[in-house]
Short mmCIF file of C-alpha atoms and ligand atoms in Angstrom, two decimals:
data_model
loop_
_atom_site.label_atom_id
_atom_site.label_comp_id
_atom_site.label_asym_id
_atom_site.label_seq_id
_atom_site.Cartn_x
_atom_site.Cartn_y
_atom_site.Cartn_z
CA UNK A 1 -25.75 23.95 -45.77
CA UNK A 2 -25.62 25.58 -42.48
CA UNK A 3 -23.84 24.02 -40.16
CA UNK A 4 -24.03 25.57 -36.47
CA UNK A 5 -20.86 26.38 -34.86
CA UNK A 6 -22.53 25.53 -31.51
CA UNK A 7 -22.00 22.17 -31.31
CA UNK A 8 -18.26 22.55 -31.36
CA UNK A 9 -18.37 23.53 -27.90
CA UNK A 10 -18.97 20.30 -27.21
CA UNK A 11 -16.70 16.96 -27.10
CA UNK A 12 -17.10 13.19 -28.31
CA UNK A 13 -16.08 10.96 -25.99
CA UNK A 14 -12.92 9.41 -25.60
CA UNK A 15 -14.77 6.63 -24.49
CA UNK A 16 -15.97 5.62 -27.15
CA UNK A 17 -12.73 4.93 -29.01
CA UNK A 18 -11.55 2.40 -26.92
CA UNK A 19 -15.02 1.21 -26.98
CA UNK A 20 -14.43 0.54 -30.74
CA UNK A 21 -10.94 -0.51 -30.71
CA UNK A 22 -12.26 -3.65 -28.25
CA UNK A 23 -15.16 -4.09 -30.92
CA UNK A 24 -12.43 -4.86 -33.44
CA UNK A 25 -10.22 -6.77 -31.25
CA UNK A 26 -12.88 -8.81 -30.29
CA UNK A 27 -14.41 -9.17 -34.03
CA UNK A 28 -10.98 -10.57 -34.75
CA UNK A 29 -11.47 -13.37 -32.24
CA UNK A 30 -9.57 -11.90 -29.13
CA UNK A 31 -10.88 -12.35 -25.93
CA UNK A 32 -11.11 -8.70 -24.49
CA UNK A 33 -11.36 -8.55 -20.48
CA UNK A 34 -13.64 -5.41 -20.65
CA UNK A 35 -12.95 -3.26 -17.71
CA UNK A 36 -13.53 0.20 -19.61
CA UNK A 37 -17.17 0.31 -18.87
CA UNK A 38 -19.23 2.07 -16.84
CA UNK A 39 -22.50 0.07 -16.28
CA UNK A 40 -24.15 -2.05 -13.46
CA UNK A 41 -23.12 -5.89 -13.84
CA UNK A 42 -26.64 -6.89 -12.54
CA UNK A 43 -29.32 -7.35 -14.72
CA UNK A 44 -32.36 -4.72 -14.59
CA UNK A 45 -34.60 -6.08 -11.57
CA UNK A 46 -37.70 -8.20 -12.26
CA UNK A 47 -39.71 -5.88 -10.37
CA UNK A 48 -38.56 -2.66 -12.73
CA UNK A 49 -39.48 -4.57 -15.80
CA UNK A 50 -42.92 -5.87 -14.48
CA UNK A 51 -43.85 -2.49 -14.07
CA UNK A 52 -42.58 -1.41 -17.26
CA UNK A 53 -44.47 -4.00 -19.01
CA UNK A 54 -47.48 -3.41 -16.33
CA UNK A 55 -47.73 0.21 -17.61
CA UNK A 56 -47.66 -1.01 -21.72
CA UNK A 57 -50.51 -3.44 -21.11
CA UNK A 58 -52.58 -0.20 -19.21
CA UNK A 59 -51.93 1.66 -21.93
CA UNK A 60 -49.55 4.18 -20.05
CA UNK A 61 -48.42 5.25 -23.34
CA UNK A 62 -49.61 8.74 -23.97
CA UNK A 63 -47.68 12.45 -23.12
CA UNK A 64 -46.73 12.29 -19.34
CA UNK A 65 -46.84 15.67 -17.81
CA UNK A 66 -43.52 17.12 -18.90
CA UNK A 67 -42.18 17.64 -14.97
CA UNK A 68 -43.08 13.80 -14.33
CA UNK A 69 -46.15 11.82 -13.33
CA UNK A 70 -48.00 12.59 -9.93
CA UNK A 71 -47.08 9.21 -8.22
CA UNK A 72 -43.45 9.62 -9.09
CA UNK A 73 -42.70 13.16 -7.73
CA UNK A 74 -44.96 12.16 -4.60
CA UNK A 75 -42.71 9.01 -4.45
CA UNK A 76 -39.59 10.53 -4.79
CA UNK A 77 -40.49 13.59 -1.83
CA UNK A 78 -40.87 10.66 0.30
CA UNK A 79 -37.26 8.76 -0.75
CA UNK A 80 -35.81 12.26 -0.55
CA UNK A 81 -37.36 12.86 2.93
CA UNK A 82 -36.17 9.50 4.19
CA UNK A 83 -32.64 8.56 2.44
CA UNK A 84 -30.99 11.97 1.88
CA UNK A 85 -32.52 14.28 4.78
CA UNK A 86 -33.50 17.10 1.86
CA UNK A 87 -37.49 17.87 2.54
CA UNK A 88 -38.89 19.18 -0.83
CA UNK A 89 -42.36 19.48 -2.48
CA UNK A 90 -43.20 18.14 -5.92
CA UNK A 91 -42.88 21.42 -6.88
CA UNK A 92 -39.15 21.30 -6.69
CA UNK A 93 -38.12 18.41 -8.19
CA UNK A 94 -38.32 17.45 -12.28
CA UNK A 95 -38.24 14.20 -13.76
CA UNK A 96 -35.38 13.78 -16.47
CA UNK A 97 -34.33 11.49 -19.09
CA UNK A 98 -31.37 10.09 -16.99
CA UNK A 99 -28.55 12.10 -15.04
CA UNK A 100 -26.67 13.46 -18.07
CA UNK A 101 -30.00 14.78 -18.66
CA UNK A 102 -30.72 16.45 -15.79
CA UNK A 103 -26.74 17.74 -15.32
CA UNK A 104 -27.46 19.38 -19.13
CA UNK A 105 -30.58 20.79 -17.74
CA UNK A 106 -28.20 22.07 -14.50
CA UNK A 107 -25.75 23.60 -16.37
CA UNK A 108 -27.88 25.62 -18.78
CA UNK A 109 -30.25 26.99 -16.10
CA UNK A 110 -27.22 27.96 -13.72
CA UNK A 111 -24.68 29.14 -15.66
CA UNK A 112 -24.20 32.54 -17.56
CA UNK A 113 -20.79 33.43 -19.95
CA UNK A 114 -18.09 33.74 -18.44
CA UNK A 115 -18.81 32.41 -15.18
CA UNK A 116 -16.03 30.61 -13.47
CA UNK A 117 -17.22 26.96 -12.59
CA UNK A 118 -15.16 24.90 -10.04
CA UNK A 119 -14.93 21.35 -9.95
CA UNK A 120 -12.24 18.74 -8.26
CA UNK A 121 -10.36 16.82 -11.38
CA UNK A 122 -10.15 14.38 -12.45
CA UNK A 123 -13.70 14.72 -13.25
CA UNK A 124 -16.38 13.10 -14.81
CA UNK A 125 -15.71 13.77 -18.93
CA UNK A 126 -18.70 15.11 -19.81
CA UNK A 127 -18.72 17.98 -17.19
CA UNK A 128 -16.34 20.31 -19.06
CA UNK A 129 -18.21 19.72 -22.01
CA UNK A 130 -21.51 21.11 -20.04
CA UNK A 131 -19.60 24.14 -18.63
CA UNK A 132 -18.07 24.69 -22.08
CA UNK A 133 -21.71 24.34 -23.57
CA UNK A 134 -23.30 26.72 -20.82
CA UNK A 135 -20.70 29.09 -21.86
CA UNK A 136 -18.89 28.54 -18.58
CA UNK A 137 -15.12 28.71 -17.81
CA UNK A 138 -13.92 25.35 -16.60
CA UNK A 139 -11.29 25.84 -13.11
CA UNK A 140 -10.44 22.66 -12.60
CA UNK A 141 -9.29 21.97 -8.84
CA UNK A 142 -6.58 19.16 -8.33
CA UNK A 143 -8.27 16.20 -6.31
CA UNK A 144 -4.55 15.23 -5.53
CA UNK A 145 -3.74 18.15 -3.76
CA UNK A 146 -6.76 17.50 -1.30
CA UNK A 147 -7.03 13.79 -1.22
CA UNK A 148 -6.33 12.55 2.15
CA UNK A 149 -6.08 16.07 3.82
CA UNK A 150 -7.99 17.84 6.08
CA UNK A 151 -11.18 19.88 5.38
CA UNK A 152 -8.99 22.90 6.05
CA UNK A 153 -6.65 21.90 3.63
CA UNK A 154 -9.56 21.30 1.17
CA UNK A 155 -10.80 24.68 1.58
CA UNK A 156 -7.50 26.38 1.37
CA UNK A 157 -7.15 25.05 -2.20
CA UNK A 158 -10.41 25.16 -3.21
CA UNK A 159 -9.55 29.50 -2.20
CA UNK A 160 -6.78 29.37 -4.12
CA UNK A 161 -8.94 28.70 -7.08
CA UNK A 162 -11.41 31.07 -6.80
CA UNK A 163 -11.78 34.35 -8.20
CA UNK A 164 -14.52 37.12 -8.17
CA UNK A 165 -15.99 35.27 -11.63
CA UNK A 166 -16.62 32.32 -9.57
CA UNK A 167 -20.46 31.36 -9.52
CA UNK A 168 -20.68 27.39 -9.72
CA UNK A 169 -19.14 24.85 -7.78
CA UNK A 170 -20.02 21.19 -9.40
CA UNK A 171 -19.65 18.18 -6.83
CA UNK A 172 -19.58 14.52 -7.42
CA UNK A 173 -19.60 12.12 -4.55
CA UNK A 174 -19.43 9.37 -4.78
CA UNK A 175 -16.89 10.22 -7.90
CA UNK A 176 -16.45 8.96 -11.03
CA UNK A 177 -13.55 8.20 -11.83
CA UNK A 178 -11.89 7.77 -8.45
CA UNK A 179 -14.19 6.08 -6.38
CA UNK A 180 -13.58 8.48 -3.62
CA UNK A 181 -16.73 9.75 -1.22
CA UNK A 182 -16.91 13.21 -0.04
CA UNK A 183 -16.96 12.94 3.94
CA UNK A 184 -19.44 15.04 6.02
CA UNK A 185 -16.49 17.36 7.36
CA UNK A 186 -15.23 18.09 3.72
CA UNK A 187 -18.75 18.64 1.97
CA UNK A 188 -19.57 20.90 5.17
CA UNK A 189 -16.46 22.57 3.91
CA UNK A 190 -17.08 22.94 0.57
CA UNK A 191 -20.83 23.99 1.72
CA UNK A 192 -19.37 26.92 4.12
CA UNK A 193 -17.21 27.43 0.75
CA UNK A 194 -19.97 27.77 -1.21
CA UNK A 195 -21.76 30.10 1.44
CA UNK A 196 -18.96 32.92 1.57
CA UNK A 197 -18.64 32.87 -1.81
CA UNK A 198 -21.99 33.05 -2.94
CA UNK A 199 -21.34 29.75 -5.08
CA UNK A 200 -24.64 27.61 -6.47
CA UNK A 201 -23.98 24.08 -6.18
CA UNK A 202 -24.74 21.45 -9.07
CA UNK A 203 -24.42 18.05 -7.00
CA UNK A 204 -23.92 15.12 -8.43
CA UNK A 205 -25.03 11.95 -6.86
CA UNK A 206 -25.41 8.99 -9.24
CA UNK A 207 -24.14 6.66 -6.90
CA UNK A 208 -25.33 6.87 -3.98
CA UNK A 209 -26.31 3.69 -3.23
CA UNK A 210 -22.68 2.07 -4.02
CA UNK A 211 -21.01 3.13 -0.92
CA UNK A 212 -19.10 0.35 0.35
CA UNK A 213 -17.00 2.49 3.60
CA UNK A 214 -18.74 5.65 4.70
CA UNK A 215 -22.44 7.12 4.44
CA UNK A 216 -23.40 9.13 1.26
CA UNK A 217 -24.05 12.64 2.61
CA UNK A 218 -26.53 15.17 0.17
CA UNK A 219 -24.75 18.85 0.04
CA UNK A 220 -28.76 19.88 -0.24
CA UNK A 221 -29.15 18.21 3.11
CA UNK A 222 -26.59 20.46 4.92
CA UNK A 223 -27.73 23.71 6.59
CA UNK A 224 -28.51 26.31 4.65
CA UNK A 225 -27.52 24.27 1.18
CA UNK A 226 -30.91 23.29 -0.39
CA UNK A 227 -31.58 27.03 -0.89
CA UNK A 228 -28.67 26.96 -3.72
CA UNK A 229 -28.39 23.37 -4.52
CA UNK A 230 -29.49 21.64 -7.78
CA UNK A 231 -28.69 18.15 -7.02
CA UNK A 232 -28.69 15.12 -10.01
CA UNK A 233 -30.08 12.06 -9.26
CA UNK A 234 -30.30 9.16 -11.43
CA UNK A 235 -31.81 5.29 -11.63
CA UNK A 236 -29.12 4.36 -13.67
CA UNK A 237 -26.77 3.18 -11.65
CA UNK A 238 -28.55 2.17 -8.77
CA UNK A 239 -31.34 0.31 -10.14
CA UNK A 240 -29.44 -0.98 -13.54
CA UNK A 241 -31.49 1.29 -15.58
CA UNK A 242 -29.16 2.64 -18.13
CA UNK A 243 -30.70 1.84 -20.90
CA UNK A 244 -34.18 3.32 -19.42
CA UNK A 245 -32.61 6.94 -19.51
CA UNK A 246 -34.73 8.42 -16.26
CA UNK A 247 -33.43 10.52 -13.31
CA UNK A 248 -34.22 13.59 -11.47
CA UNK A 249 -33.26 16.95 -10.33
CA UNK A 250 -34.38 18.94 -6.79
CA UNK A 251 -33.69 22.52 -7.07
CA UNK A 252 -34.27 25.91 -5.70
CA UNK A 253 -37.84 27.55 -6.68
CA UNK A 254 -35.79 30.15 -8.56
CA UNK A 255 -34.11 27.32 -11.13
CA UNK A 256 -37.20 25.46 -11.53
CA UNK A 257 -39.31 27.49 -14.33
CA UNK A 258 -35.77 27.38 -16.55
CA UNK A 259 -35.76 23.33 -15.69
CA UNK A 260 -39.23 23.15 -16.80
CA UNK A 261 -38.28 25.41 -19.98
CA UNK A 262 -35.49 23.41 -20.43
CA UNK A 263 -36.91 19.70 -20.32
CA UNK A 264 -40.15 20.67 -21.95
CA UNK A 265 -38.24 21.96 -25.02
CA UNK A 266 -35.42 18.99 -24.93
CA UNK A 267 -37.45 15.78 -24.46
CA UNK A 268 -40.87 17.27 -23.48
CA UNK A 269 -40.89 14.72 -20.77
CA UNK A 270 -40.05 11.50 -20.30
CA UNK A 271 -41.13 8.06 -21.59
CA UNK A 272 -44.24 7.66 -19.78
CA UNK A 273 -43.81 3.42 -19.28
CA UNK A 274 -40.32 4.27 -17.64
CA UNK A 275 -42.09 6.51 -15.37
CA UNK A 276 -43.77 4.05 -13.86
CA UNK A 277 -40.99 1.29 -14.05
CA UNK A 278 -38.61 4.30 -11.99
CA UNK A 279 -42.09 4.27 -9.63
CA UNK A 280 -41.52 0.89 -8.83
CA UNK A 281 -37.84 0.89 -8.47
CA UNK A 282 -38.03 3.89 -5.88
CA UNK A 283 -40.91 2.62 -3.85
CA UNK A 284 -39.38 -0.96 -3.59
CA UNK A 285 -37.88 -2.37 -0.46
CA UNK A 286 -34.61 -0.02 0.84
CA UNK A 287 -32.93 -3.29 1.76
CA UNK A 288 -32.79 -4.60 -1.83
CA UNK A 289 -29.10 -2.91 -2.39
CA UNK A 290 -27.63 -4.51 0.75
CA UNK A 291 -27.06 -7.65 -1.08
CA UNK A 292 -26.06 -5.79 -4.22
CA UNK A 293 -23.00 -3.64 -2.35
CA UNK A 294 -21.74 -7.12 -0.96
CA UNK A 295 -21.60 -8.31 -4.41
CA UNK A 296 -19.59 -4.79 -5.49
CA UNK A 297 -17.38 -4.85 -2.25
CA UNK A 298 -16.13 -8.16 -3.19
CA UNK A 299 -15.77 -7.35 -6.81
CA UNK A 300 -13.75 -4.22 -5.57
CA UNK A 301 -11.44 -6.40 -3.34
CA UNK A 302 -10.94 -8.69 -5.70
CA UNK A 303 -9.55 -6.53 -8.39
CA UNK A 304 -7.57 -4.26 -6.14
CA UNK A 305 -5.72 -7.04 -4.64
CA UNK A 306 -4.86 -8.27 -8.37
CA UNK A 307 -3.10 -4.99 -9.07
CA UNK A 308 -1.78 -4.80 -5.70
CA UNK A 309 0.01 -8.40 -6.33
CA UNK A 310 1.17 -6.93 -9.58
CA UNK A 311 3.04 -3.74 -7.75
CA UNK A 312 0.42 -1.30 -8.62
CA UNK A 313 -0.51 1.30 -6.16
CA UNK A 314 -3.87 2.15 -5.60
CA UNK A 315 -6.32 4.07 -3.31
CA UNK A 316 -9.19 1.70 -2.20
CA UNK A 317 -12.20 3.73 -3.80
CA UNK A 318 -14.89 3.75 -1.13
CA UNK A 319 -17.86 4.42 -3.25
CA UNK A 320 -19.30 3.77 -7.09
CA UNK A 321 -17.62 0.65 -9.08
CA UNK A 322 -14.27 1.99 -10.56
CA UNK A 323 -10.40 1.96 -9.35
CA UNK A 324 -8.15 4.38 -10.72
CA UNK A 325 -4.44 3.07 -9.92
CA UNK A 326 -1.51 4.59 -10.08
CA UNK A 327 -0.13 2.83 -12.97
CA UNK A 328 3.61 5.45 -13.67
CA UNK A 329 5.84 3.00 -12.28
CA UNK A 330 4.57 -0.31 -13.68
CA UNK A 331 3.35 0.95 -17.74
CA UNK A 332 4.49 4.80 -17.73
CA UNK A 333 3.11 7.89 -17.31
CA UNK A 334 1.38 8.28 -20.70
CA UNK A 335 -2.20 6.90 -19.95
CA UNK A 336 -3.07 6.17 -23.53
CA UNK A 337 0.18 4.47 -24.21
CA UNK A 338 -0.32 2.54 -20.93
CA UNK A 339 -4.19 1.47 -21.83
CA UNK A 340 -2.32 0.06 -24.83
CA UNK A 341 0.02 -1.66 -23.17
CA UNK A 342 -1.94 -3.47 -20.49
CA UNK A 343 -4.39 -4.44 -23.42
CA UNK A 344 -1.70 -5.91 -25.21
CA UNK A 345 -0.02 -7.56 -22.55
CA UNK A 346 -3.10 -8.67 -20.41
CA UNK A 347 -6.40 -8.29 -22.79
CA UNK A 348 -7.55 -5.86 -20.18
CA UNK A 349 -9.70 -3.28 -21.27
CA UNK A 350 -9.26 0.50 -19.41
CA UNK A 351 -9.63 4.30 -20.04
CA UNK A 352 -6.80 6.34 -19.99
CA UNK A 353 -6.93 8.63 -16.65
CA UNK A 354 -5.78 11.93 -18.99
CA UNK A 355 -9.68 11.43 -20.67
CA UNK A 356 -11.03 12.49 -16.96
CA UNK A 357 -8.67 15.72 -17.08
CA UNK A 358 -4.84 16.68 -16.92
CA UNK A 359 -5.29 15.38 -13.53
CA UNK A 360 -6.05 12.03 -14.04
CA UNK A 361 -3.06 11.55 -16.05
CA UNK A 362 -0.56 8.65 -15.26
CA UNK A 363 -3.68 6.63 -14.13
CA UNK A 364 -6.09 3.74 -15.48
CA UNK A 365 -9.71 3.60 -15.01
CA UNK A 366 -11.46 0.35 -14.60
CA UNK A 367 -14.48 -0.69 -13.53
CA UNK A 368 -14.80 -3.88 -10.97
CA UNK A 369 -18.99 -4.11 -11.90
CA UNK A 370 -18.58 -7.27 -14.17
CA UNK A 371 -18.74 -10.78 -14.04
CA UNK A 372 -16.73 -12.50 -10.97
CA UNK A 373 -14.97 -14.53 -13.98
CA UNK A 374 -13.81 -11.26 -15.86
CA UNK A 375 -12.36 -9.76 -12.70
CA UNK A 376 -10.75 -13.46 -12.07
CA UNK A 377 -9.47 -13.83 -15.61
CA UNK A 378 -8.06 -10.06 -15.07
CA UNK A 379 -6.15 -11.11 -12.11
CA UNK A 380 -4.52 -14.14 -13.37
CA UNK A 381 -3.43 -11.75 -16.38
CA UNK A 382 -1.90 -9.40 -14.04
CA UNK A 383 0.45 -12.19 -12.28
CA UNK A 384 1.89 -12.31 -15.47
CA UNK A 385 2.65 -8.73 -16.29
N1 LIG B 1 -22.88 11.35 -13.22
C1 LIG B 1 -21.81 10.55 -13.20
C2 LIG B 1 -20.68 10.87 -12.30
C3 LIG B 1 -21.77 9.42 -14.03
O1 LIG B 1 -20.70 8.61 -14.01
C4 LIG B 1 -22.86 9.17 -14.89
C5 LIG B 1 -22.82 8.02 -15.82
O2 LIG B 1 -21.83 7.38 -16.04
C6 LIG B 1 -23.96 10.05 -14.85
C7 LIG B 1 -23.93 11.13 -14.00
C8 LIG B 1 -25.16 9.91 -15.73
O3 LIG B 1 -25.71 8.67 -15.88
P1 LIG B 1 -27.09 8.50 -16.65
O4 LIG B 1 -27.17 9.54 -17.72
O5 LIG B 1 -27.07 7.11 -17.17
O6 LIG B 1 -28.15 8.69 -15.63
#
């Protein structure tokens, strides 16, 4: 047997052993209060599954063209035009099997060994994986020491981090698993960052429609930024589609033949049904997530003002559908002994903040997209902490 050494580059996610241990809990007749995950609470919209089944019954069922079908890419220059101020071609933009996809796809045609890849921590789990895979070197950059601080501030550390290896800066906004949104000020910052240090940008912006204070700003959209941004896009979140695996990346001319390379040889394009069923979701009515971000804002409130009650301090996350208090006072500063702890006490299901990096440590992540019930059940539990 030949097992390649490769894959141990790579990690399994924490994730997914909590995700187990509330499996067994639950198979041994608890009631688990699941605030660990990471999904949409709303159901996949009729009109995404009409089209889905629309493009089944016209046999849309063959080999899409590996970048993405015609109507899609034409679709998606317009949204990109008109939501996020980047002006693209088809030619720029590939069609991939959801955003960890496309950030794979990122990472391997951007990064060489032993370049130096910044990104603010805690961070999104996966993302040192992908620098690890792309032979990167991960420089993690303390979101603590920048939160709340001016865009001078912001740039001083992000300096202090950087070295002459530097080559990649990844940015997620809004972030997972803080919540927080990049303002305009700090991503021109990081931007003018980028620009004297000759930095490509892999952006990350699965959730830009959950923005509940603030505007959702695209780094490609700021000048002279689309010439060395890759940005991620994804109908995951926005459109409860995770289980449809389809997103997108816009990039520079010079990245796309290694995208192309890349997805061709990965997935060799994506299901050809979802294509269509992402064509619907992207040309249907703008207004649709109004109603949807109430729905999250209250959600958000709700839960916040649960662990507020319960003398937990914690940042009101502007953007996406997780808080991330402060939990050293009330359970300790171990995360995974505290994720124990509150699921003893309270039922409540979290992930340990050390899972999202060093940085995240003495923290809880957990998600306010579920049922109004849950995050009322959640609350009353917390009273009695
Ligand atoms: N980026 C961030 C920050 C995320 O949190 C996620 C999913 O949780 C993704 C990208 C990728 O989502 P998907 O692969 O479902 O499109």
């Amino acid at each position: 047997m030949n097992v390649a050494d490769r894959a141990s580059l790579l990690g399994f996610s924490d994730i997914v052993k909590i995700r187990n241990r509330v499996f067994a809990m639950r198979e041994s007749g608890h009631r688990v209060l699941q605030l660990e995950g990471g999904e949409p609470f709303i159901g996949t919209p009729d009109f995404v599954k009409e089209a889905m089944k629309a493009a089944l019954d016209a046999n849309q069922t063959r080999y899409a063209p590996s970048s993405g079908i015609q109507p899609l890419l034409d679709a998606l220059v317009e949204k990109l035009a008109r939501k996020n101020s980047v002006a693209v071609t088809r030619d720029d933009l590939i069609v991939t099997s959801g955003g960890a996809h496309g950030l794979f796809c990122a990472f391997q045609a951007t990064v060489n060994p032993g370049d130096e890849v910044l990104f603010l921590s805690p961070y999104w789990t996966p993302i040192k994986d992908q620098v690890s895979y792309s032979g990167g070197v991960a420089v993690r950059v303390p979101w603590d020491e920048v939160r709340g601080e001016s865009p001078a501030d912001l740039r001083q550390t992000l300096e202090s981090r950087c070295t002459p290896r530097a080559r990649i800066i990844y940015v997620n906004t809004p972030g997972n698993p803080t919540g927080d949104v990049l303002t305009r000020d700090q991503l021109t910052e990081i931007a003018e960052f980028a620009k004297a240090h000759d930095l490509t940008v892999i952006a990350d912006e699965a959730y830009e429609d959950l923005i509940y204070e603030g505007e959702h700003v695209s780094m490609a959209s700021l000048p002279g930024m689309a010439e060395r941004t890759l940005t991620v896009f994804t109908f995951s979140k926005s459109f409860s589609m995770t289980g449809l695996r389809i997103g997108y990346v816009v990039a520079p001319p010079a990245f796309m033949p290694s995208l192309r390379k890349l997805v061709l040889n990965s997935v060799n394009g994506v299901s050809t049904p979802t294509q269509f069923a992402a064509l619907a979701a992207v040309t249907h009515d703008p207004h649709f997530f109004d109603a949807i971000r109430e729905q999250y804002r209250q959600r958000r409130d709700l839960l916040l003002q649960g662990f507020r009650d319960a003398g937990f301090s914690c940042v009101t996350p502007p953007g996406a559908f997780y808080t991330f208090p402060d939990v050293r006072e009330r359970l300790g500063g171990d995360s995974w002994k505290a994720m124990e702890t509150l699921l003893e006490r309270t039922s409540i299901a979290s992930v340990p903040g050390s899972v999202f990096g060093p940085e995240g440590e003495g923290h809880l992540r957990m998600s306010f997209s579920t049922s109004m019930e849950t995050l009322e059940a959640a609350v009353r539990a917390l009273a009695t902490l």
